[in-house]
Amino acid sequence: MNPETELREGLDELASHYRAVLELLGEDPTRDGLQKTPVRVAKAMQILTRGYTQDAHKVLTDALFEEKYNQMVIVKDIDFFSLCEHHMLPFYGKAHVAYIPNGYITGLSKIARVVDIFSHRLQVQERLTQQIKDCINETLKPQGVMVVIEAKHMCMQMRGVEKQNAITTTSDFCGAFNQAKTREEFMNLLRGESKRI
């Protein structure tokens, strides 16, 4: 079976489940406004979880270049959206990634793609932070990697404690970033004002 057929069959099955959810909520899935909703939601879920079918390691190795640069490389303010695995509600924010090359660099856009792949899975912010760091560390084998993520969680904003302005920050690091001085340099560069280009 080809991937397109599998995707279509998966879509139909997902849609049937969402139709049942609408009924369980007391709605009529046959009324005008809801007739196409199950398929729309199923398509949205396939997009929001597309990271399960993508290989973040391959993204990095497809743009791997030998380079003697050995100072910090930072890609900051990477916008991301993910789904909390506890309530399947969105959490969103910015990821900041730094690594210190050890003979090899990767295309800058590939760092953002790694964030995109892992965020397009059911997640918790702590695991997302660690997966990004581990992927870059295992694939590029740099001198060190550090990842900081700042996010707002709809499960805290829309339900439960209903705190709209709470921001959750997570970080993970390894290698050269185990040194406080290196981490401080990264954090100072994050806090610094970006120059307009």
Short mmCIF file of C-alpha atoms in Angstrom, two decimals, residues 6 11 15 17 22 29 33 37 53-54 56 61 77 92 96 98 113 117 124 132 138-139 146-147 154 163 166 174 178:
data_model
loop_
_atom_site.label_atom_id
_atom_site.label_comp_id
_atom_site.label_asym_id
_atom_site.label_seq_id
_atom_site.Cartn_x
_atom_site.Cartn_y
_atom_site.Cartn_z
CA GLU A 6 -2.43 4.85 3.88
CA LEU A 11 -8.00 10.17 7.36
CA ALA A 15 -12.91 11.35 10.65
CA HIS A 17 -13.95 8.86 15.30
CA LEU A 22 -19.44 15.15 18.06
CA PRO A 29 -22.80 15.83 12.85
CA GLY A 33 -22.15 23.56 9.95
CA THR A 37 -16.01 19.07 10.48
CA THR A 53 6.62 10.36 9.86
CA GLN A 54 9.72 12.59 9.63
CA ALA A 56 15.05 14.77 12.29
CA THR A 61 22.79 14.93 7.82
CA ASP A 77 13.26 32.82 18.30
CA TYR A 92 3.27 27.35 21.59
CA HIS A 96 16.39 28.94 21.13
CA ALA A 98 22.90 26.84 20.31
CA ARG A 113 13.30 21.95 10.95
CA ILE A 117 9.62 17.82 13.52
CA VAL A 124 5.40 17.68 26.90
CA ILE A 132 15.95 18.63 20.17
CA GLU A 138 23.92 12.66 18.39
CA THR A 139 23.94 13.75 14.75
CA MET A 146 21.97 23.99 24.58
CA VAL A 147 18.24 24.39 24.03
CA MET A 154 -3.57 26.35 26.38
CA LYS A 163 -3.78 31.55 33.97
CA ALA A 166 1.94 32.09 32.61
CA CYS A 174 25.44 19.05 27.31
CA ASN A 178 28.07 22.19 31.26
#
